[in-house]
Short mmCIF file of C-alpha atoms and ligand atoms in Angstrom, two decimals:
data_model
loop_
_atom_site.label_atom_id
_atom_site.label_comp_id
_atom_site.label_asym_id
_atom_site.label_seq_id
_atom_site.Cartn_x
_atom_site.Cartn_y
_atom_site.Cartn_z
CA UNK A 216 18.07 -10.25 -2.88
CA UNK A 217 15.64 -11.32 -0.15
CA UNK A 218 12.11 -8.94 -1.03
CA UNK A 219 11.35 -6.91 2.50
CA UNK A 220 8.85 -8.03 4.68
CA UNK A 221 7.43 -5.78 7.50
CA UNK A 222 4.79 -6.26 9.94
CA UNK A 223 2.80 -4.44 12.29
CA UNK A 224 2.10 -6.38 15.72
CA UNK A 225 -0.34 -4.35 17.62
CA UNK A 226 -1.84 -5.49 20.95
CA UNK A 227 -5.10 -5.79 21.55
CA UNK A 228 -5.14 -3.61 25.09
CA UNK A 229 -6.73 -0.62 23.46
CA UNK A 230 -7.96 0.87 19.75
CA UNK A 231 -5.76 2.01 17.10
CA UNK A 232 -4.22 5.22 18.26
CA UNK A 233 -2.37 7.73 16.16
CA UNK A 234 0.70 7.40 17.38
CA UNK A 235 0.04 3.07 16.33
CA UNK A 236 -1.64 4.23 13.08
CA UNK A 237 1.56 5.90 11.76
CA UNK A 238 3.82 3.23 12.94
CA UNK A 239 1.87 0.93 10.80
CA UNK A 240 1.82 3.20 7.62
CA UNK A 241 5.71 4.06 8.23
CA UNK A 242 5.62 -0.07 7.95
CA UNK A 243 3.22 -0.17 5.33
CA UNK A 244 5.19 2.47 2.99
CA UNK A 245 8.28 0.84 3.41
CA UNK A 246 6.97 -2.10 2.05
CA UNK A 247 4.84 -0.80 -0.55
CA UNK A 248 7.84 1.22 -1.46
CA UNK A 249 9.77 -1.70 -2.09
CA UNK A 250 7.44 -3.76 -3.49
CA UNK A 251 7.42 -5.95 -0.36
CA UNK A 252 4.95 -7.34 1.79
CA UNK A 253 3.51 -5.76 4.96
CA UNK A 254 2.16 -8.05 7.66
CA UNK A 255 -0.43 -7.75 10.64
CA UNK A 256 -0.17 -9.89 13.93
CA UNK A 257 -2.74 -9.31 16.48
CA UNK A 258 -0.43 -9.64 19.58
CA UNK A 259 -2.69 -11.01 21.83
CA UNK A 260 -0.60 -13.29 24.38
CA UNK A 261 -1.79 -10.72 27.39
CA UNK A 262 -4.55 -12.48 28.28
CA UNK A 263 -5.69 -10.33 30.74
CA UNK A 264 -5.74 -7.28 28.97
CA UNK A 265 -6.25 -8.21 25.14
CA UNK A 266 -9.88 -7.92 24.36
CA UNK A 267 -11.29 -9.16 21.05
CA UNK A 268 -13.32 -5.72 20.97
CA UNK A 269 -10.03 -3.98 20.91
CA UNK A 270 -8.56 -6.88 17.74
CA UNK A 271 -12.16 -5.78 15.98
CA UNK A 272 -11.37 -2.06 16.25
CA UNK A 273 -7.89 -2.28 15.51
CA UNK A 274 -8.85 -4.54 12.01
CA UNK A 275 -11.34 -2.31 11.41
CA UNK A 276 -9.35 1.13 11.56
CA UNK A 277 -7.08 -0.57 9.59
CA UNK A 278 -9.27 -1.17 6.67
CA UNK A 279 -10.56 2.54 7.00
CA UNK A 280 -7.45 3.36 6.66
CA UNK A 281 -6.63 1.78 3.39
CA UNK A 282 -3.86 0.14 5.37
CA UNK A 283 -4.48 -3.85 3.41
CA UNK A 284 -2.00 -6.23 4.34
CA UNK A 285 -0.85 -9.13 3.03
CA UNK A 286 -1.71 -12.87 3.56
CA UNK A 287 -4.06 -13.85 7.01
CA UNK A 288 -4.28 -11.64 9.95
CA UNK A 289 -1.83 -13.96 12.53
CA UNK A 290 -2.53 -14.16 16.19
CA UNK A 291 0.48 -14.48 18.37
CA UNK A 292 -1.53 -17.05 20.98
CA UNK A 293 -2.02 -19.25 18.34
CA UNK A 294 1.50 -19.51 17.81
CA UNK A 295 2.28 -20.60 21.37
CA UNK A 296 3.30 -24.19 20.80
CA UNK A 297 5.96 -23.19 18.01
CA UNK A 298 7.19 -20.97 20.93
CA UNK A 299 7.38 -23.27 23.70
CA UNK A 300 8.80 -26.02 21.19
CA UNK A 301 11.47 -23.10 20.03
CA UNK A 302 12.41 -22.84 24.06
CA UNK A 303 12.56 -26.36 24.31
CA UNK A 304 14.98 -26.53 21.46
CA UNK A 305 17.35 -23.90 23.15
CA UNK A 306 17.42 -25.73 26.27
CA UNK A 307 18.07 -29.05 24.72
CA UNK A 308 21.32 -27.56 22.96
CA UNK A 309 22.35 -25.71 25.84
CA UNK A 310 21.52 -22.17 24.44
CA UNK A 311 19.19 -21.32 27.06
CA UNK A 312 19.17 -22.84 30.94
CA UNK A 313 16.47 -23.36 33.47
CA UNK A 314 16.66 -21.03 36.51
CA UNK A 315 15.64 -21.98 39.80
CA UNK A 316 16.30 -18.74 41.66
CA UNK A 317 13.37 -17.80 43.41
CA UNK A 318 11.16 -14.02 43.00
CA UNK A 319 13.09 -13.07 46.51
CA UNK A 320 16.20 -14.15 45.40
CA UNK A 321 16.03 -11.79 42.53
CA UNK A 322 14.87 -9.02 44.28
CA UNK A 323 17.68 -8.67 46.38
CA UNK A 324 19.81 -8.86 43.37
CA UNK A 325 17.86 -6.28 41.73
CA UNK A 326 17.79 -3.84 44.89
CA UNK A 327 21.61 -4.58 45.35
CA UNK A 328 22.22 -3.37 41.78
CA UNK A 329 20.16 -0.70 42.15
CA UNK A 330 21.96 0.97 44.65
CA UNK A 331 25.13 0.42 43.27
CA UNK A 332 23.55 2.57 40.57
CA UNK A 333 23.71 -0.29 38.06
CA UNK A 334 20.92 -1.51 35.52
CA UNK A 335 19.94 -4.41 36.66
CA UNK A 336 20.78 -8.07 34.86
CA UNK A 337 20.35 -11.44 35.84
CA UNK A 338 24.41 -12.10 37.50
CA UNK A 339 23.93 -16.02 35.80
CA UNK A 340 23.75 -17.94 39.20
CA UNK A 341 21.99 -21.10 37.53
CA UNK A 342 23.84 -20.42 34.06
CA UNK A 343 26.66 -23.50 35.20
CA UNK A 344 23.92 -25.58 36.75
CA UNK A 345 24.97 -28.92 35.56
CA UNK A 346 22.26 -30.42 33.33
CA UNK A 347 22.08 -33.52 34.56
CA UNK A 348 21.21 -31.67 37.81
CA UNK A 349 18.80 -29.54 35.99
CA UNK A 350 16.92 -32.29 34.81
CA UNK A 351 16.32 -33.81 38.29
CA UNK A 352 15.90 -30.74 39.89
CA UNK A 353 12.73 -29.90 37.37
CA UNK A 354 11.95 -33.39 37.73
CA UNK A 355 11.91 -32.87 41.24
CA UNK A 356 9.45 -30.32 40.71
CA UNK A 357 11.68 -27.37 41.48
CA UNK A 358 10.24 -24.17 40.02
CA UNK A 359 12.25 -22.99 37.13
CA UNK A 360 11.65 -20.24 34.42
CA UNK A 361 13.76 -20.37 31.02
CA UNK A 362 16.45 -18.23 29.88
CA UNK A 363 18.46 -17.46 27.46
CA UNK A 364 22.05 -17.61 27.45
CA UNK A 365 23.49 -14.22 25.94
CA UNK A 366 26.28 -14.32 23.67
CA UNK A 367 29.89 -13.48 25.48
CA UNK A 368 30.81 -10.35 23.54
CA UNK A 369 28.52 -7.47 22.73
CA UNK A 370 25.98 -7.66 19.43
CA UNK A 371 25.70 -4.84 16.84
CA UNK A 372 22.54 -4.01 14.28
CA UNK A 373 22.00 -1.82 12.34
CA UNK A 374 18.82 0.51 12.36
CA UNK A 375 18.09 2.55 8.80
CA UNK A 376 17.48 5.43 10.70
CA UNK A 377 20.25 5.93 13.78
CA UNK A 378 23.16 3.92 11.91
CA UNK A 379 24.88 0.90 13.57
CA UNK A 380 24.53 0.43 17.18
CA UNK A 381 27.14 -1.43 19.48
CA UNK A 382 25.97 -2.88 22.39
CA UNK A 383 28.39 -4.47 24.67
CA UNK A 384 28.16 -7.13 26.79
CA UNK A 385 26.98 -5.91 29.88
CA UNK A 386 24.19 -4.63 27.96
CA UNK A 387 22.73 -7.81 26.79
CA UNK A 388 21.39 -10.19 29.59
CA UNK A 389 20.00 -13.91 29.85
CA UNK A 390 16.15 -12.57 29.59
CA UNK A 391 13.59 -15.07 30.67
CA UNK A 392 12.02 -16.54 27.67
CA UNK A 393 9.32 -19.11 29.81
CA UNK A 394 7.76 -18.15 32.73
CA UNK A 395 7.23 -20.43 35.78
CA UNK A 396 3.74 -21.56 34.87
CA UNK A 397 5.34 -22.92 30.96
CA UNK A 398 3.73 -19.62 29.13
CA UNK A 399 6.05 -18.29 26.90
CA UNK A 400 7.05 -14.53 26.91
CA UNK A 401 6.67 -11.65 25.18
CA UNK A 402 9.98 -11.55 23.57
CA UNK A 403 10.34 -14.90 22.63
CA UNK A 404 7.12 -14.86 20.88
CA UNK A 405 7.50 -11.35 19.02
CA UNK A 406 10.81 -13.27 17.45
CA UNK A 407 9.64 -16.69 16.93
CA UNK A 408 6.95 -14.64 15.01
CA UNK A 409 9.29 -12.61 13.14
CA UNK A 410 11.75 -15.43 12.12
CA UNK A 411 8.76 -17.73 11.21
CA UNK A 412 6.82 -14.93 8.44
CA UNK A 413 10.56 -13.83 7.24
CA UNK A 414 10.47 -10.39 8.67
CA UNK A 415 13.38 -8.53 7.19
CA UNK A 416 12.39 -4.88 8.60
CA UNK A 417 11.21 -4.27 12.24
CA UNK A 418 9.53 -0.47 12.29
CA UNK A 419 8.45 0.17 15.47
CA UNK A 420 8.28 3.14 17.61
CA UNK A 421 11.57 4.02 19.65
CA UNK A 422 9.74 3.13 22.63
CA UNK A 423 10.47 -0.06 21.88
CA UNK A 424 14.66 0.45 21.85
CA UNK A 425 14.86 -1.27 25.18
CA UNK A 426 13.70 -4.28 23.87
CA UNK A 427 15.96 -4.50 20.83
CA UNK A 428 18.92 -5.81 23.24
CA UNK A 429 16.52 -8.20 24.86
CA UNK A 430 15.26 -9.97 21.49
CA UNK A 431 19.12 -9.70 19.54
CA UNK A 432 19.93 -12.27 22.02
CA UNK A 433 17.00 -14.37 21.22
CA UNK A 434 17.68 -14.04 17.68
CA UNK A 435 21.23 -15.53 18.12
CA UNK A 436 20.26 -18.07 20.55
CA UNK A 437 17.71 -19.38 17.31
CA UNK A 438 20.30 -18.83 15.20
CA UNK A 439 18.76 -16.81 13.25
CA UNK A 440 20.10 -13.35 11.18
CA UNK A 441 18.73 -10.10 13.04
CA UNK A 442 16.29 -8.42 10.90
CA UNK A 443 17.32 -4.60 10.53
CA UNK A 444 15.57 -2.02 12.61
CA UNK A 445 13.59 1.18 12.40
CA UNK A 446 13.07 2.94 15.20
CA UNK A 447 10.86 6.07 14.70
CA UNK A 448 10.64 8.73 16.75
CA UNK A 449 7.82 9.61 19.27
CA UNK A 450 4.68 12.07 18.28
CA UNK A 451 4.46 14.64 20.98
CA UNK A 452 1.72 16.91 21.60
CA UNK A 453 2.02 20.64 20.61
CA UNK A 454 3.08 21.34 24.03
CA UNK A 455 6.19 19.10 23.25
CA UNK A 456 5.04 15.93 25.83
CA UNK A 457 3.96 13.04 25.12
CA UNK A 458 0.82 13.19 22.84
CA UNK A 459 -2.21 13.34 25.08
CA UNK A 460 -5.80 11.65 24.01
CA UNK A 461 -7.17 15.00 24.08
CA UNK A 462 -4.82 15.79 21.13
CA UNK A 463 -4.46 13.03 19.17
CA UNK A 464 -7.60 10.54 19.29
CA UNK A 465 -7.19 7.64 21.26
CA UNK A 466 -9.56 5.68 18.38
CA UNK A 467 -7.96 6.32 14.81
CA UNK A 468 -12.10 5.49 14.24
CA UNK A 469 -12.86 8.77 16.04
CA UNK A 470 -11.56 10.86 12.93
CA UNK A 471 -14.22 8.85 10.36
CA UNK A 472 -16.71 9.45 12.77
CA UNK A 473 -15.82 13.27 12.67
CA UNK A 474 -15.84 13.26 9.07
CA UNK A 475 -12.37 13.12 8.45
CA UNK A 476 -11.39 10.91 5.04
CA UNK A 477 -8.85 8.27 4.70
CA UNK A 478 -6.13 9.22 2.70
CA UNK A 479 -6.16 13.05 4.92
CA UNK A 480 -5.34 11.13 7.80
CA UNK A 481 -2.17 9.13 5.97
CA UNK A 482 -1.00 12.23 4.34
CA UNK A 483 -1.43 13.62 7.69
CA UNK A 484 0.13 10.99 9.62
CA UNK A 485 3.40 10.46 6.85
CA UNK A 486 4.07 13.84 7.14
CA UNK A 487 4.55 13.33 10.83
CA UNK A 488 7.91 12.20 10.60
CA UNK A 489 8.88 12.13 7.19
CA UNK A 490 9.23 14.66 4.31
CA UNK A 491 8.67 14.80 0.57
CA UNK A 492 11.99 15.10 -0.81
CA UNK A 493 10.28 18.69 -2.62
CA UNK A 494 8.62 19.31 0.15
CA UNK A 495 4.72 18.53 -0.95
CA UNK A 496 2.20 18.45 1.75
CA UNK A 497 -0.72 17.05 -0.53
CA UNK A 498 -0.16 13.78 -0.97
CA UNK A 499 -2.25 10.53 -2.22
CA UNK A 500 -1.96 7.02 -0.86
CA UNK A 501 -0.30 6.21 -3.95
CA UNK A 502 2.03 9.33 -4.37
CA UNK A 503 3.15 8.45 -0.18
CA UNK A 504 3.86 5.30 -1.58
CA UNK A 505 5.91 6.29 -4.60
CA UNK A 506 7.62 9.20 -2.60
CA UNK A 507 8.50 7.07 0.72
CA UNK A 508 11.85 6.05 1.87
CA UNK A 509 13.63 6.19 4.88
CA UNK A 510 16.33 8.39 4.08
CA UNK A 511 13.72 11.19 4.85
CA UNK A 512 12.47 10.03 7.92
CA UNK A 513 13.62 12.32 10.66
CA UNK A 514 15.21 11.56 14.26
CA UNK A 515 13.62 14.36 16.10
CA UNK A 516 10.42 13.42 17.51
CA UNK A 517 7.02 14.58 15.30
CA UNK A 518 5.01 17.38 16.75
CA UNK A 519 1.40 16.72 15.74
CA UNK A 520 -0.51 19.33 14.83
CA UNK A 521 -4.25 19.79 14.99
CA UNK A 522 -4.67 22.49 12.42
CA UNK A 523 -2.54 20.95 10.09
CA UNK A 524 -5.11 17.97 9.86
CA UNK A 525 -7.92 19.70 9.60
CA UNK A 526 -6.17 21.87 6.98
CA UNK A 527 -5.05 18.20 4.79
CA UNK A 528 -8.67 17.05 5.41
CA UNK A 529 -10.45 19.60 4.00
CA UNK A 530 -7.54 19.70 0.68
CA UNK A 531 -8.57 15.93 0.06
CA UNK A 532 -12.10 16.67 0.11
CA UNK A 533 -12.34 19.81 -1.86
CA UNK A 534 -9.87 18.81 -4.25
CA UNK A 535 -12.20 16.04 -5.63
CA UNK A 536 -14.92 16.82 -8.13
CA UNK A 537 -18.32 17.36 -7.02
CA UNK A 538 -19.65 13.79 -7.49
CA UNK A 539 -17.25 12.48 -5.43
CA UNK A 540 -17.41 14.96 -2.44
CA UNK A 541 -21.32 14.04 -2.53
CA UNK A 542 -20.57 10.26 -2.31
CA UNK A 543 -18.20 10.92 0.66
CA UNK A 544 -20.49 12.86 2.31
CA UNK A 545 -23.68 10.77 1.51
CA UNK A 546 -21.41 7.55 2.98
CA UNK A 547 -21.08 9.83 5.75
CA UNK A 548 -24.43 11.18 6.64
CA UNK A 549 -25.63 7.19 6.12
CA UNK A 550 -23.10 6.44 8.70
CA UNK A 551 -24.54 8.97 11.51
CA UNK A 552 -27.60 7.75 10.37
CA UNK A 553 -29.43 10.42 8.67
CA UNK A 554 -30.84 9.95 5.20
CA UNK A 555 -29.00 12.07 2.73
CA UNK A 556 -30.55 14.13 -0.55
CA UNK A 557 -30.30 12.40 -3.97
CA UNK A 558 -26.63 12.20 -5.51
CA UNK A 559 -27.16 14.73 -7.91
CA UNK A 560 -29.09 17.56 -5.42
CA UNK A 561 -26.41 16.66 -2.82
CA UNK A 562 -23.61 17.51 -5.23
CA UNK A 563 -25.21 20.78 -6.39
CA UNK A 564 -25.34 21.48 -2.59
CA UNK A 565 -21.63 21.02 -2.31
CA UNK A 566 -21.11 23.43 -5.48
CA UNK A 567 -23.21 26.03 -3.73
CA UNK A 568 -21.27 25.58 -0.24
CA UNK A 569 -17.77 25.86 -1.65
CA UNK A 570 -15.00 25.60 -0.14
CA UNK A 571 -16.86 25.72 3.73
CA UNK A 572 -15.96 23.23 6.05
CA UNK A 573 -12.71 20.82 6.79
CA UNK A 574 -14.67 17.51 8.19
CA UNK A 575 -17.46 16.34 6.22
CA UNK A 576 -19.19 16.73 9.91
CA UNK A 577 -18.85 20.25 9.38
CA UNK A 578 -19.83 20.70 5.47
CA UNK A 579 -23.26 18.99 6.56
CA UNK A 580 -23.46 21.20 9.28
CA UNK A 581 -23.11 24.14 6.52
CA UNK A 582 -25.81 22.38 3.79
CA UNK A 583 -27.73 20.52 5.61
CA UNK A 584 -30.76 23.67 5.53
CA UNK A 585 -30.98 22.80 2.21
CA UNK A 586 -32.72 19.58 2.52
CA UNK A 587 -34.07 19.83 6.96
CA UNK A 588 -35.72 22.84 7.12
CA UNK A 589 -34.62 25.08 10.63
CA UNK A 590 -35.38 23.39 13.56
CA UNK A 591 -34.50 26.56 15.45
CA UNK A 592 -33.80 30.67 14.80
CA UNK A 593 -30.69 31.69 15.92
CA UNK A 594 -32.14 34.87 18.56
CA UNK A 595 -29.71 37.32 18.29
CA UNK A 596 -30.04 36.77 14.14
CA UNK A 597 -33.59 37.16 14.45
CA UNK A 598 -33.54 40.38 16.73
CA UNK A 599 -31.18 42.29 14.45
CA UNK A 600 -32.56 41.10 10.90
CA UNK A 601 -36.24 40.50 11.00
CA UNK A 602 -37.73 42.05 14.34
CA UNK A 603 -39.77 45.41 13.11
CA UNK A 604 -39.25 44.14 9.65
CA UNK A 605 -42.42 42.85 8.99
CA UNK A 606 -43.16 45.15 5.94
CA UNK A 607 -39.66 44.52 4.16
CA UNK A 608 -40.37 40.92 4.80
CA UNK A 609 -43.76 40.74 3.13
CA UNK A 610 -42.39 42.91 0.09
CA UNK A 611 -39.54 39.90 -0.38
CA UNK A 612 -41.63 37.72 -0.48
CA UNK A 613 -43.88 38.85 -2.90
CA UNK A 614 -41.07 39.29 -4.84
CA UNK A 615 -39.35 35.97 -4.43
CA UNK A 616 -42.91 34.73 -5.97
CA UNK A 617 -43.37 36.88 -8.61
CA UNK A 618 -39.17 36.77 -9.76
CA UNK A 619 -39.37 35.12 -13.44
CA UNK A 620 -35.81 33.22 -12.90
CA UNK A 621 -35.24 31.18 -9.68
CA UNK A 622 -31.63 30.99 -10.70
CA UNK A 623 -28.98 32.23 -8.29
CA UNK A 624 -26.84 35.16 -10.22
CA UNK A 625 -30.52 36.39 -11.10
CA UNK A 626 -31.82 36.03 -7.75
CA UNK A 627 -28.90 37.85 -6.33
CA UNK A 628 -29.38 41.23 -9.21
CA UNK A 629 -32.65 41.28 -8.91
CA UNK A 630 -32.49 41.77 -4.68
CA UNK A 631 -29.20 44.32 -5.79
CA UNK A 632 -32.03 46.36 -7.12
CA UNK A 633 -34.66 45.76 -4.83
CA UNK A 634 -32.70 46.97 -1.59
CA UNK A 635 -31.76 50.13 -3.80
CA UNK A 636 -35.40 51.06 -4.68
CA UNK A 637 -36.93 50.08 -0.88
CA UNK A 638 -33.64 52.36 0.17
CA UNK A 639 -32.14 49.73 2.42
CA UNK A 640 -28.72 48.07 2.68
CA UNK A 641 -28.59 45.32 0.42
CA UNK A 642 -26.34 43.43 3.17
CA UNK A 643 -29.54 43.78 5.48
CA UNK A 644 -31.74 42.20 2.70
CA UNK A 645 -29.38 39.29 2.29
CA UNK A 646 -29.15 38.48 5.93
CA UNK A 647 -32.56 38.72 6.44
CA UNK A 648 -33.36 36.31 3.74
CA UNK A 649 -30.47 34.00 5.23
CA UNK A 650 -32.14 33.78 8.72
CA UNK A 651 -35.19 33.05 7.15
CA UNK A 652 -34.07 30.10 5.06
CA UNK A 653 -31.15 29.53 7.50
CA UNK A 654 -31.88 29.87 10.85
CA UNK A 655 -28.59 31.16 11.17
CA UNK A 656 -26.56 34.36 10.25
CA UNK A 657 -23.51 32.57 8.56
CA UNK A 658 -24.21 30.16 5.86
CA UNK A 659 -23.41 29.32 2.03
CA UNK A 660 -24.18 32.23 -0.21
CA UNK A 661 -27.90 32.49 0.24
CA UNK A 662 -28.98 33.36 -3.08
CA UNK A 663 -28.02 30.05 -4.79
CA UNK A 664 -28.96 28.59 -2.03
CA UNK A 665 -32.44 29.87 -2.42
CA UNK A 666 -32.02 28.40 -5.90
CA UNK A 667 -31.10 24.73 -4.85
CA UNK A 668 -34.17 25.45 -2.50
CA UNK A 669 -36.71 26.01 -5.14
CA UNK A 670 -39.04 28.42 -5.22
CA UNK A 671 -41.85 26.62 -3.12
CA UNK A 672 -39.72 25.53 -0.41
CA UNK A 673 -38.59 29.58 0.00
CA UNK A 674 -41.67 30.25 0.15
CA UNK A 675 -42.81 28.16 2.73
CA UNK A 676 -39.60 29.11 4.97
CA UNK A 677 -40.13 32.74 4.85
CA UNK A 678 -43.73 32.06 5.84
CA UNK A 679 -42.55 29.82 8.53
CA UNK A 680 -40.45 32.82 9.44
CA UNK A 681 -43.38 35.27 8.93
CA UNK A 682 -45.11 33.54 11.73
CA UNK A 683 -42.53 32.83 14.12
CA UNK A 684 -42.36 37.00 13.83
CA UNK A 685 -45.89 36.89 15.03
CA UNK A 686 -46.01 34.86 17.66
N1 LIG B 274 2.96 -5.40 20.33
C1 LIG B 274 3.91 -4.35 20.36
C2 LIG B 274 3.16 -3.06 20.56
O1 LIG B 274 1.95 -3.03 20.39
C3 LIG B 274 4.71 -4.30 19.09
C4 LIG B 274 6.16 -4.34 19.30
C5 LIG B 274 6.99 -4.51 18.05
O2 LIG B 274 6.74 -3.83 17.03
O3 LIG B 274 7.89 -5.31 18.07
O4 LIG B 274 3.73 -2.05 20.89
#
């Protein structure tokens, strides 16, 4: 048995998007799942449109991603002499022709079969040129392109998700595999590719369907066996169209720069499409791997789902032990360029905050008082907590200096007591010790928080506090 071999081609005319991203993981698993390899071409023949910022983003979202493949990264343009010298071969033994109709020529055709309602294929006007009379013509200097002469029945393959599909003949046609100018096309170069790194599996979004006709017939004009097929259904937006960039980012890279991790986004993106045969939801790189296989890849196209991300992403975070979490999120705050705590204070801080937050942008948004003192008061926080309070104020913080055990469950007891004997709501004593160490009126519990502060550093924030009040 022949191992499988999959690829993912992307072109370089924009970054990795989601809807690419799970394409190549739906590649990647399948491979990985079979103990196959999983390749990466950089499909860069557009020359007008490819950019090698695009290639650089693309590698680079990859390798976020955790998405290695095997062997060099391939570039299709580098491959163009193999594909011109595959064309040349065809037209040498007669399995593809030159064409010497001319751009108007076709048109007409195309607008005549267009409103007799038909699809539109080449009607093989230079297929019997004699090609004797070929040669001279080219020789000539006629302008020809190159195509390929279709089989004279129909052509069946097989896709692992939709079964076998028939196509007659009047579905294939004689597609142009070299363009006027001697560049080779798209389709001839996606299968010379294929053919020449052993591609057994093509996974590629049903987008691509049209083209499956187009490149069968280039398959059998090579002589060549037809790989098998995946087609995988679209991702739509949660308004059921197509998945706009507001929805899904348009830069896989966007989610690491909004703290989201790796393995969230596979789990995320797997799940889009495919199903754990008992129905888990949290699932590892390794466990996707393990669990994949086609059989429980739907047909119905993916609805992607905001929350539902956000939900995975904070599971893979929280679920890992403290150390970890403050590696990720030191990696991350390095990243945005800020300069994070010490591993060890930075992992307390993540004990204190819980389970807060679903990005690591938003975790550091909950911690990061504890090591960047407030910049700014929240107003309203202010008003209702500390205004008039000047008194209560001064009596906490004589207290917070004179407590004999800066340790959080203490902390908390001790201020239990204290709100009872000053006859105030204890609620009102915690919030006003929040704002003060805070600048905000939501944050971590406060009173380990004050702990992982120290007692200095309280100190010095509910002076800061004390003369904001004054000013
Ligand atoms: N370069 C194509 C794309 O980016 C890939 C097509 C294929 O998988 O065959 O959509």
């Amino acid at each position: 048995m022949t191992s499988v071999i999959t690829r993912f081609p992307p072109s370089p005319t924009g970054a990795l998007h989601v809807g690419s991203a799970r394409t190549a993981l739906f590649s990647y698993l399948f491979a990985r799942s079979k103990g196959g390899k999983f390749l990466l071409r950089i499909e860069d023949t557009d020359r007008e449109r490819s950019r090698q910022e695009y290639t650089d983003q693309i590698l680079e979202a990859m390798r976020w991603l955790g998405l290695e493949w095997d062997g060099d990264v391939v570039y299709q343009s580098k491959n163009e002499a193999a594909h011109r010298a595959a064309s040349e071969r065809l037209l040498k033994q007669g399995s593809a022709y030159r064409c010497f109709c001319t751009e108007e020529m076709l048109e007409a055709k195309r607008v005549a079969m267009r409103t007799q309602g038909r699809p539109y294929r080449y009607d093989g006007t230079c297929r019997n040129v004699d090609p004797a009379e070929s040669e001279r013509r080219a020789a000539a200097g006629e302008k020809f392109v190159v195509r390929v002469r279709k089989p004279e029945g129909g052509m069946t393959y097989r896709d692992l998700l939709h079964g076998e599909i028939k196509l007659r003949g009047e579905d294939l046609d004689d597609i142009i595999l070299m363009k006027s100018d001697g560049r080779p096309l798209y389709h001839l170069a996606v299968v010379c590719d294929d053919i020449a790194a052993g591609v057994t599996h093509v996974i590629r979004g049903d987008d691509h369907l049209d083209n499956t006709p187009k490149q069968m017939v280039v398959y059998q004009a090579l002589g060549a066996p037809l790989p098998e097929y995946i087609h995988i259904p679209l991702i739509l937006g949660s308004d059921k169209k197509r998945l706009s960039k507001r929805e899904g980012a348009e830069n896989v890279l966007d989610y690491r720069a909004a703290g989201f991790q790796p393995d969230a986004v596979l789990n995320f993106l797997a799940l889009l499409g495919w199903s754990h045969p008992e129905s888990r939801e949290i699932l590892t790189k390794a466990e996707l791997i393990g669990a994949f296989s086609v059989d429980r890849v739907g047909t119905a196209a993916a609805v992607f789902d905001q929350t539902k991300l956000r939900f995975l992403n904070g599971k893979h975070i929280h679920d890992r032990p403290p150390a970890d979490r403050a590696r990720m999120l030191a990696d991350f705050l390095k990243t945005r360029g800020e300069t994070p705590p010490d591993l060890k204070d930075l992992a307390a801080m993540i004990e204190v905050n819980g389970q807060r937050g679903d990005t690591l942008a938003e975790i550091a948004d909950y911690i990061r008082f504890l090591w960047e003192r407030p910049k700014a008061y929240d107003e309203a926080a202010v008003a209702k907590f500390l205004a008039g309070k000047a008194e209560l104020i001064e009596k906490i913080r004589c207290e917070f200096e004179a407590l004999a055990d800066f340790e959080g469950e203490s902390i908390e007891i001790f201020f239990r007591d204290f709100a009872e004997r000053q006859g105030v709501k204890f609620k009102d004593v915690g919030q006003a010790i929040r704002v003060m160490l805070t600048g905000k009126s939501v944050s971590p519990p406060i009173f380990q928080s004050a702990a992982v502060l120290g007692r200095v550093e309280t100190l010095l924030r509910i002076d800061a506090a004390q003369s904001l009040m004054k000013r």
